[in-house]
Amino acid sequence: MPHDVSLDHPAPAADTAPAGDTARPAARPGNRAAAGVVLAVVGGAGIAVQSRVNGSLADHVGSGYLAAVVSFGSGLILLTLALLVSRRSRAGMRRVLAALRDGGLRPWQVLGGAAGGFFVATQGLTVGVLGVATFIVAFVTGQSVGSVVIDRLGLGPGGVRLVTFPRAVGPVLTVAAVAIAMSGGLGSPSALLLAVLPLVAGIGSAWQQAVNGHVRAAAGDVLAATLVNFVVGTVVLAAALGVSLLAEGLPDGAFPADPLLYTGGIIGIAFIALSAAVVHRIGVLLLSLGMIAGQIVTALVLDAVAPGATPPGVATYVGAALTLVGVAVPLLAERRRHA
């Protein structure tokens, strides 16, 4: 995976360049934050596409757990092959192990992939009862609020980020936006206690982004940090699949011939790598808000163009627009702070 020099090694300031040097000045922090949020939106779009791909695969094989293991497992195989040919990434893995030994990286900081496994398991446990709408509202609520708390506690690699008014408004608007967008499909109120599980999964997602940033900082390489996430996530999902097989027996589906349904692992690699690369620049909150915006907008597009899909209603478009406002408020505040 190519190394993003602009993210890891900012260009020198313009006043340090020799006289007559025509090189462009370094990007301002606010501009780098904007670029980071754009990448977060791209990552969120990847999540929406991956969800559609993995959902279709699960329908074919008859097991959401099996589809998730195939997705994570294929990503793990690709990353392992990349590691074998990348000297830099192998050195990054050695740095991760060294950081674990000397205490520079705590053991719990390499377990971010477990949050992804928990999220997938939670889908299988609750979506059938809650419905997709309530599940998404609960997950996004946990992700947004968890991001604020994690930034305030300084659990991410960027350190403590205070809860200012714009940073608090962003999550509130985002939660309201998702609720509006999905208001037509809320589940039964009697089942809302189950929403605690996706709520915790959303908090776990924010925590995953933070700890993956620490692994990336220790490794000095995005590919190595992504591999650590996929190893942990695959182990967790394989255990969940084992429990599912013991409880329910073998699924009655079949593996499809369409190669596009096996691209979930590649999309996951891109999403995790983007997150690990930019979280230290923009913090967990802006990363989460950007991803939520990407998920919502891409889901609208997929629903609008997919054959046989129900076209989005007015409320969905209003919610999507409000989501973008929720992302823009803290981003503009960040740009003004660095102006």
CSV table of C-alpha atoms in Angstrom, one decimal:
chain,number,residue,atom,x,y,z
A,1,MET,CA,0.0,0.0,0.0
A,2,PRO,CA,1.6,3.3,-0.9
A,3,HIS,CA,2.7,5.6,1.9
A,4,ASP,CA,0.9,8.9,2.2
A,5,VAL,CA,3.7,11.4,2.7
A,6,SER,CA,1.4,14.3,3.1
A,7,LEU,CA,-0.3,12.8,6.1
A,8,ASP,CA,2.8,11.6,8.0
A,9,HIS,CA,5.5,14.1,7.1
A,10,PRO,CA,3.9,17.6,6.6
A,11,ALA,CA,5.8,19.8,4.2
A,12,PRO,CA,8.1,22.4,5.7
A,13,ALA,CA,6.7,25.9,6.3
A,14,ALA,CA,7.0,28.4,3.5
A,15,ASP,CA,9.4,30.7,5.4
A,16,THR,CA,12.0,27.9,5.7
A,17,ALA,CA,12.4,27.4,2.0
A,18,PRO,CA,15.4,28.9,0.3
A,19,ALA,CA,15.1,32.2,-1.5
A,20,GLY,CA,13.7,31.8,-4.9
A,21,ASP,CA,12.2,28.4,-4.1
A,22,THR,CA,9.0,28.0,-6.0
A,23,ALA,CA,7.7,25.0,-3.9
A,24,ARG,CA,4.2,25.4,-2.5
A,25,PRO,CA,3.9,26.4,1.2
A,26,ALA,CA,2.8,23.8,3.7
A,27,ALA,CA,-0.9,23.2,4.0
A,28,ARG,CA,-2.5,25.0,6.9
A,29,PRO,CA,-3.8,22.8,9.7
A,30,GLY,CA,-7.4,23.7,8.9
A,31,ASN,CA,-6.8,22.5,5.3
A,32,ARG,CA,-5.3,19.3,6.5
A,33,ALA,CA,-8.3,18.8,8.7
A,34,ALA,CA,-10.6,19.3,5.7
A,35,ALA,CA,-8.6,16.8,3.7
A,36,GLY,CA,-8.8,14.3,6.5
A,37,VAL,CA,-12.6,14.7,6.7
A,38,VAL,CA,-12.9,14.1,3.0
A,39,LEU,CA,-11.0,10.9,3.4
A,40,ALA,CA,-13.3,10.0,6.3
A,41,VAL,CA,-16.3,10.5,4.1
A,42,VAL,CA,-14.7,8.2,1.5
A,43,GLY,CA,-14.2,5.6,4.2
A,44,GLY,CA,-17.8,5.9,5.2
A,45,ALA,CA,-18.9,5.4,1.6
A,46,GLY,CA,-16.8,2.3,1.7
A,47,ILE,CA,-18.7,1.1,4.7
A,48,ALA,CA,-22.1,1.5,2.9
A,49,VAL,CA,-20.8,-0.4,-0.1
A,50,GLN,CA,-19.3,-3.1,2.0
A,51,SER,CA,-22.6,-3.5,3.9
A,52,ARG,CA,-24.4,-4.0,0.7
A,53,VAL,CA,-21.8,-6.5,-0.6
A,54,ASN,CA,-21.6,-8.5,2.7
A,55,GLY,CA,-25.4,-8.4,3.0
A,56,SER,CA,-25.8,-10.0,-0.4
A,57,LEU,CA,-23.2,-12.6,0.4
A,58,ALA,CA,-24.9,-13.5,3.7
A,59,ASP,CA,-28.2,-14.0,1.8
A,60,HIS,CA,-26.5,-16.4,-0.5
A,61,VAL,CA,-24.6,-18.5,2.1
A,62,GLY,CA,-27.4,-18.4,4.6
A,63,SER,CA,-25.2,-17.0,7.5
A,64,GLY,CA,-24.2,-13.5,8.4
A,65,TYR,CA,-21.4,-14.8,10.5
A,66,LEU,CA,-20.0,-16.9,7.7
A,67,ALA,CA,-20.2,-13.9,5.3
A,68,ALA,CA,-18.3,-11.8,7.8
A,69,VAL,CA,-15.6,-14.4,8.3
A,70,VAL,CA,-15.2,-14.6,4.5
A,71,SER,CA,-15.0,-10.8,4.3
A,72,PHE,CA,-12.5,-10.4,7.1
A,73,GLY,CA,-10.6,-13.6,6.2
A,74,SER,CA,-10.1,-12.5,2.6
A,75,GLY,CA,-8.8,-9.2,3.8
A,76,LEU,CA,-6.4,-10.9,6.2
A,77,ILE,CA,-5.1,-13.1,3.4
A,78,LEU,CA,-4.4,-10.1,1.1
A,79,LEU,CA,-2.8,-8.1,3.9
A,80,THR,CA,-0.6,-11.1,4.8
A,81,LEU,CA,0.6,-11.4,1.2
A,82,ALA,CA,1.3,-7.7,1.1
A,83,LEU,CA,3.3,-8.0,4.3
A,84,LEU,CA,5.5,-10.7,2.8
A,85,VAL,CA,6.6,-8.4,-0.1
A,86,SER,CA,6.8,-5.2,1.9
A,87,ARG,CA,10.0,-4.8,4.0
A,88,ARG,CA,8.6,-1.6,5.4
A,89,SER,CA,5.5,-3.3,6.7
A,90,ARG,CA,7.4,-6.2,8.2
A,91,ALA,CA,9.6,-3.6,10.0
A,92,GLY,CA,6.3,-2.0,11.2
A,93,MET,CA,5.1,-5.2,12.6
A,94,ARG,CA,8.4,-5.6,14.5
A,95,ARG,CA,8.0,-2.1,15.9
A,96,VAL,CA,4.5,-3.0,17.1
A,97,LEU,CA,5.8,-6.1,18.9
A,98,ALA,CA,8.7,-4.1,20.4
A,99,ALA,CA,6.2,-1.4,21.5
A,100,LEU,CA,4.1,-4.1,23.2
A,101,ARG,CA,7.2,-5.4,25.0
A,102,ASP,CA,8.5,-2.1,26.3
A,103,GLY,CA,5.1,-0.7,27.2
A,104,GLY,CA,4.9,2.0,24.5
A,105,LEU,CA,1.8,0.2,23.2
A,106,ARG,CA,-0.6,-1.3,25.7
A,107,PRO,CA,-2.2,-4.7,25.0
A,108,TRP,CA,-5.7,-3.3,24.9
A,109,GLN,CA,-4.6,-0.8,22.2
A,110,VAL,CA,-4.2,-3.7,19.6
A,111,LEU,CA,-7.7,-5.1,20.2
A,112,GLY,CA,-9.5,-2.6,18.0
A,113,GLY,CA,-10.6,-5.3,15.6
A,114,ALA,CA,-12.6,-6.9,18.3
A,115,ALA,CA,-15.0,-3.9,18.2
A,116,GLY,CA,-15.6,-4.7,14.5
A,117,GLY,CA,-16.4,-8.3,15.4
A,118,PHE,CA,-18.8,-7.2,18.1
A,119,PHE,CA,-20.6,-4.9,15.7
A,120,VAL,CA,-21.2,-7.8,13.2
A,121,ALA,CA,-22.3,-10.1,16.0
A,122,THR,CA,-24.7,-7.4,17.3
A,123,GLN,CA,-26.2,-7.1,13.8
A,124,GLY,CA,-27.1,-10.7,13.8
A,125,LEU,CA,-28.5,-10.6,17.3
A,126,THR,CA,-30.7,-7.5,17.1
A,127,VAL,CA,-31.5,-6.3,13.6
A,128,GLY,CA,-34.2,-9.0,13.1
A,129,VAL,CA,-36.1,-7.6,16.2
A,130,LEU,CA,-35.2,-3.9,16.1
A,131,GLY,CA,-35.3,-3.4,12.4
A,132,VAL,CA,-32.5,-1.7,10.4
A,133,ALA,CA,-33.6,1.8,11.2
A,134,THR,CA,-33.6,1.5,15.0
A,135,PHE,CA,-30.3,-0.4,14.8
A,136,ILE,CA,-28.7,2.4,12.8
A,137,VAL,CA,-30.0,5.2,15.0
A,138,ALA,CA,-28.6,3.4,18.1
A,139,PHE,CA,-25.3,2.7,16.5
A,140,VAL,CA,-24.8,6.2,15.2
A,141,THR,CA,-25.8,7.6,18.6
A,142,GLY,CA,-23.1,5.5,20.3
A,143,GLN,CA,-20.5,6.4,17.6
A,144,SER,CA,-21.2,10.1,17.8
A,145,VAL,CA,-21.4,10.4,21.6
A,146,GLY,CA,-18.5,7.9,22.1
A,147,SER,CA,-16.3,10.0,19.8
A,148,VAL,CA,-16.8,13.1,21.9
A,149,VAL,CA,-16.0,11.2,25.1
A,150,ILE,CA,-13.0,9.4,23.6
A,151,ASP,CA,-11.6,12.7,22.2
A,152,ARG,CA,-12.1,14.4,25.6
A,153,LEU,CA,-10.4,11.6,27.5
A,154,GLY,CA,-7.5,11.7,25.1
A,155,LEU,CA,-7.6,8.0,24.1
A,156,GLY,CA,-6.8,8.8,20.5
A,157,PRO,CA,-3.3,9.4,19.2
A,158,GLY,CA,-4.1,13.2,18.8
A,159,GLY,CA,-4.4,13.6,22.6
A,160,VAL,CA,-7.1,15.4,24.5
A,161,ARG,CA,-9.6,17.5,22.4
A,162,LEU,CA,-11.9,19.7,24.5
A,163,VAL,CA,-15.7,19.5,24.1
A,164,THR,CA,-16.4,22.9,22.5
A,165,PHE,CA,-19.9,24.0,21.5
A,166,PRO,CA,-19.4,23.3,17.8
A,167,ARG,CA,-17.9,19.8,18.6
A,168,ALA,CA,-21.0,19.1,20.7
A,169,VAL,CA,-23.5,20.4,18.1
A,170,GLY,CA,-22.1,18.1,15.4
A,171,PRO,CA,-23.0,14.8,17.1
A,172,VAL,CA,-26.4,16.1,18.1
A,173,LEU,CA,-27.3,17.1,14.6
A,174,THR,CA,-25.9,13.8,13.2
A,175,VAL,CA,-28.1,11.7,15.6
A,176,ALA,CA,-31.1,13.9,14.7
A,177,ALA,CA,-30.4,13.5,11.0
A,178,VAL,CA,-30.2,9.8,11.1
A,179,ALA,CA,-33.4,9.6,13.1
A,180,ILE,CA,-35.2,11.7,10.5
A,181,ALA,CA,-33.7,9.8,7.6
A,182,MET,CA,-34.8,6.4,9.1
A,183,SER,CA,-38.0,7.6,10.7
A,184,GLY,CA,-40.2,5.5,8.5
A,185,GLY,CA,-38.9,2.2,9.7
A,186,LEU,CA,-38.6,2.4,13.5
A,187,GLY,CA,-39.0,-0.9,15.3
A,188,SER,CA,-41.4,-1.8,18.1
A,189,PRO,CA,-41.0,0.2,21.3
A,190,SER,CA,-41.2,-3.0,23.3
A,191,ALA,CA,-37.9,-4.1,21.8
A,192,LEU,CA,-36.0,-0.9,22.4
A,193,LEU,CA,-34.0,-2.4,25.3
A,194,LEU,CA,-32.1,-4.4,22.7
A,195,ALA,CA,-30.9,-1.1,21.2
A,196,VAL,CA,-28.3,-1.1,24.0
A,197,LEU,CA,-26.3,-3.6,22.1
A,198,PRO,CA,-25.8,-1.5,18.9
A,199,LEU,CA,-25.4,1.6,21.1
A,200,VAL,CA,-22.4,-0.1,22.7
A,201,ALA,CA,-21.2,-1.2,19.3
A,202,GLY,CA,-21.2,2.4,18.2
A,203,ILE,CA,-19.1,3.4,21.2
A,204,GLY,CA,-16.8,0.5,20.3
A,205,SER,CA,-16.5,1.7,16.8
A,206,ALA,CA,-15.2,5.1,18.0
A,207,TRP,CA,-12.8,3.3,20.4
A,208,GLN,CA,-11.6,1.1,17.5
A,209,GLN,CA,-10.7,4.2,15.5
A,210,ALA,CA,-8.8,5.7,18.4
A,211,VAL,CA,-6.7,2.6,19.3
A,212,ASN,CA,-6.0,1.7,15.7
A,213,GLY,CA,-4.4,5.2,15.5
A,214,HIS,CA,-2.1,4.2,18.3
A,215,VAL,CA,-1.1,1.0,16.5
A,216,ARG,CA,-0.4,3.0,13.3
A,217,ALA,CA,1.7,5.4,15.2
A,218,ALA,CA,3.7,2.6,16.8
A,219,ALA,CA,4.1,0.7,13.5
A,220,GLY,CA,4.9,3.8,11.4
A,221,ASP,CA,3.1,2.0,8.6
A,222,VAL,CA,-0.6,1.9,7.7
A,223,LEU,CA,-0.5,-1.6,6.3
A,224,ALA,CA,1.0,-3.1,9.4
A,225,ALA,CA,-1.6,-1.4,11.6
A,226,THR,CA,-4.4,-2.6,9.3
A,227,LEU,CA,-3.1,-6.1,9.5
A,228,VAL,CA,-3.3,-6.1,13.3
A,229,ASN,CA,-6.9,-5.0,13.1
A,230,PHE,CA,-7.8,-7.8,10.7
A,231,VAL,CA,-6.1,-10.5,12.7
A,232,VAL,CA,-8.0,-9.6,15.8
A,233,GLY,CA,-11.3,-9.1,13.9
A,234,THR,CA,-11.0,-12.4,12.1
A,235,VAL,CA,-10.3,-14.3,15.3
A,236,VAL,CA,-13.4,-12.8,17.0
A,237,LEU,CA,-15.6,-13.5,14.1
A,238,ALA,CA,-14.4,-17.0,13.7
A,239,ALA,CA,-15.2,-17.6,17.3
A,240,ALA,CA,-18.7,-16.2,16.8
A,241,LEU,CA,-19.2,-18.4,13.7
A,242,GLY,CA,-18.2,-21.4,15.8
A,243,VAL,CA,-20.7,-20.6,18.4
A,244,SER,CA,-23.4,-20.1,15.7
A,245,LEU,CA,-22.6,-23.4,14.1
A,246,LEU,CA,-22.9,-25.2,17.4
A,247,ALA,CA,-26.2,-23.5,18.2
A,248,GLU,CA,-27.8,-23.6,14.8
A,249,GLY,CA,-25.9,-26.2,12.7
A,250,LEU,CA,-24.5,-25.7,9.2
A,251,PRO,CA,-26.1,-23.0,7.0
A,252,ASP,CA,-28.2,-24.2,4.1
A,253,GLY,CA,-26.9,-21.6,1.5
A,254,ALA,CA,-24.2,-21.8,-1.2
A,255,PHE,CA,-21.3,-19.7,-2.2
A,256,PRO,CA,-22.2,-17.4,-5.2
A,257,ALA,CA,-20.3,-17.2,-8.4
A,258,ASP,CA,-20.3,-13.4,-8.6
A,259,PRO,CA,-16.8,-12.2,-7.7
A,260,LEU,CA,-18.1,-8.8,-6.7
A,261,LEU,CA,-19.7,-10.4,-3.6
A,262,TYR,CA,-16.2,-11.3,-2.3
A,263,THR,CA,-14.8,-7.7,-2.4
A,264,GLY,CA,-15.9,-6.9,1.2
A,265,GLY,CA,-12.4,-7.6,2.5
A,266,ILE,CA,-10.7,-5.3,0.0
A,267,ILE,CA,-13.1,-2.5,0.9
A,268,GLY,CA,-12.5,-3.1,4.6
A,269,ILE,CA,-8.8,-2.8,4.1
A,270,ALA,CA,-9.3,0.6,2.5
A,271,PHE,CA,-11.6,1.8,5.2
A,272,ILE,CA,-9.4,0.7,8.1
A,273,ALA,CA,-6.3,2.1,6.4
A,274,LEU,CA,-7.9,5.5,5.8
A,275,SER,CA,-9.1,5.6,9.4
A,276,ALA,CA,-5.7,4.8,10.9
A,277,ALA,CA,-4.0,7.3,8.6
A,278,VAL,CA,-6.1,10.3,9.4
A,279,VAL,CA,-7.3,9.9,13.0
A,280,HIS,CA,-4.2,11.5,14.4
A,281,ARG,CA,-4.9,14.6,12.3
A,282,ILE,CA,-8.6,15.2,12.8
A,283,GLY,CA,-9.4,13.3,16.0
A,284,VAL,CA,-12.0,10.6,16.6
A,285,LEU,CA,-15.0,12.9,16.5
A,286,LEU,CA,-14.4,14.4,13.0
A,287,LEU,CA,-13.4,11.0,11.7
A,288,SER,CA,-16.7,9.5,13.0
A,289,LEU,CA,-18.9,12.4,11.7
A,290,GLY,CA,-17.2,12.2,8.3
A,291,MET,CA,-17.8,8.4,8.1
A,292,ILE,CA,-21.4,8.8,9.1
A,293,ALA,CA,-21.9,11.4,6.3
A,294,GLY,CA,-20.3,9.1,3.8
A,295,GLN,CA,-22.5,6.2,4.9
A,296,ILE,CA,-25.7,8.2,4.7
A,297,VAL,CA,-25.0,9.8,1.3
A,298,THR,CA,-23.8,6.6,-0.3
A,299,ALA,CA,-26.7,4.6,1.1
A,300,LEU,CA,-29.0,7.1,-0.6
A,301,VAL,CA,-27.2,6.7,-3.9
A,302,LEU,CA,-27.3,2.9,-3.7
A,303,ASP,CA,-31.0,2.8,-2.8
A,304,ALA,CA,-31.7,5.2,-5.7
A,305,VAL,CA,-29.9,3.3,-8.4
A,306,ALA,CA,-30.2,-0.3,-7.2
A,307,PRO,CA,-32.6,-2.4,-9.2
A,308,GLY,CA,-35.8,-3.2,-7.3
A,309,ALA,CA,-34.8,-0.9,-4.3
A,310,THR,CA,-37.4,1.4,-2.8
A,311,PRO,CA,-36.5,5.0,-3.8
A,312,PRO,CA,-35.6,7.2,-0.8
A,313,GLY,CA,-38.3,9.5,0.5
A,314,VAL,CA,-38.2,13.2,1.4
A,315,ALA,CA,-37.4,12.6,5.0
A,316,THR,CA,-34.4,10.5,4.0
A,317,TYR,CA,-33.0,13.3,1.9
A,318,VAL,CA,-33.7,15.9,4.7
A,319,GLY,CA,-31.9,13.7,7.1
A,320,ALA,CA,-28.9,13.3,4.8
A,321,ALA,CA,-28.7,17.1,4.3
A,322,LEU,CA,-28.8,17.6,8.1
A,323,THR,CA,-26.0,15.0,8.5
A,324,LEU,CA,-23.7,17.0,6.2
A,325,VAL,CA,-24.5,20.1,8.3
A,326,GLY,CA,-23.6,18.1,11.4
A,327,VAL,CA,-20.2,17.3,9.9
A,328,ALA,CA,-19.6,20.9,8.6
A,329,VAL,CA,-20.2,22.6,12.0
A,330,PRO,CA,-17.2,21.2,13.9
A,331,LEU,CA,-15.1,21.2,10.7
A,332,LEU,CA,-15.6,24.9,10.1
A,333,ALA,CA,-14.8,25.5,13.8
A,334,GLU,CA,-11.6,23.6,13.3
A,335,ARG,CA,-10.7,25.7,10.3
A,336,ARG,CA,-11.4,29.0,12.2
A,337,ARG,CA,-9.3,27.8,15.1
A,338,HIS,CA,-6.3,27.4,12.8
A,339,ALA,CA,-7.0,30.5,10.7
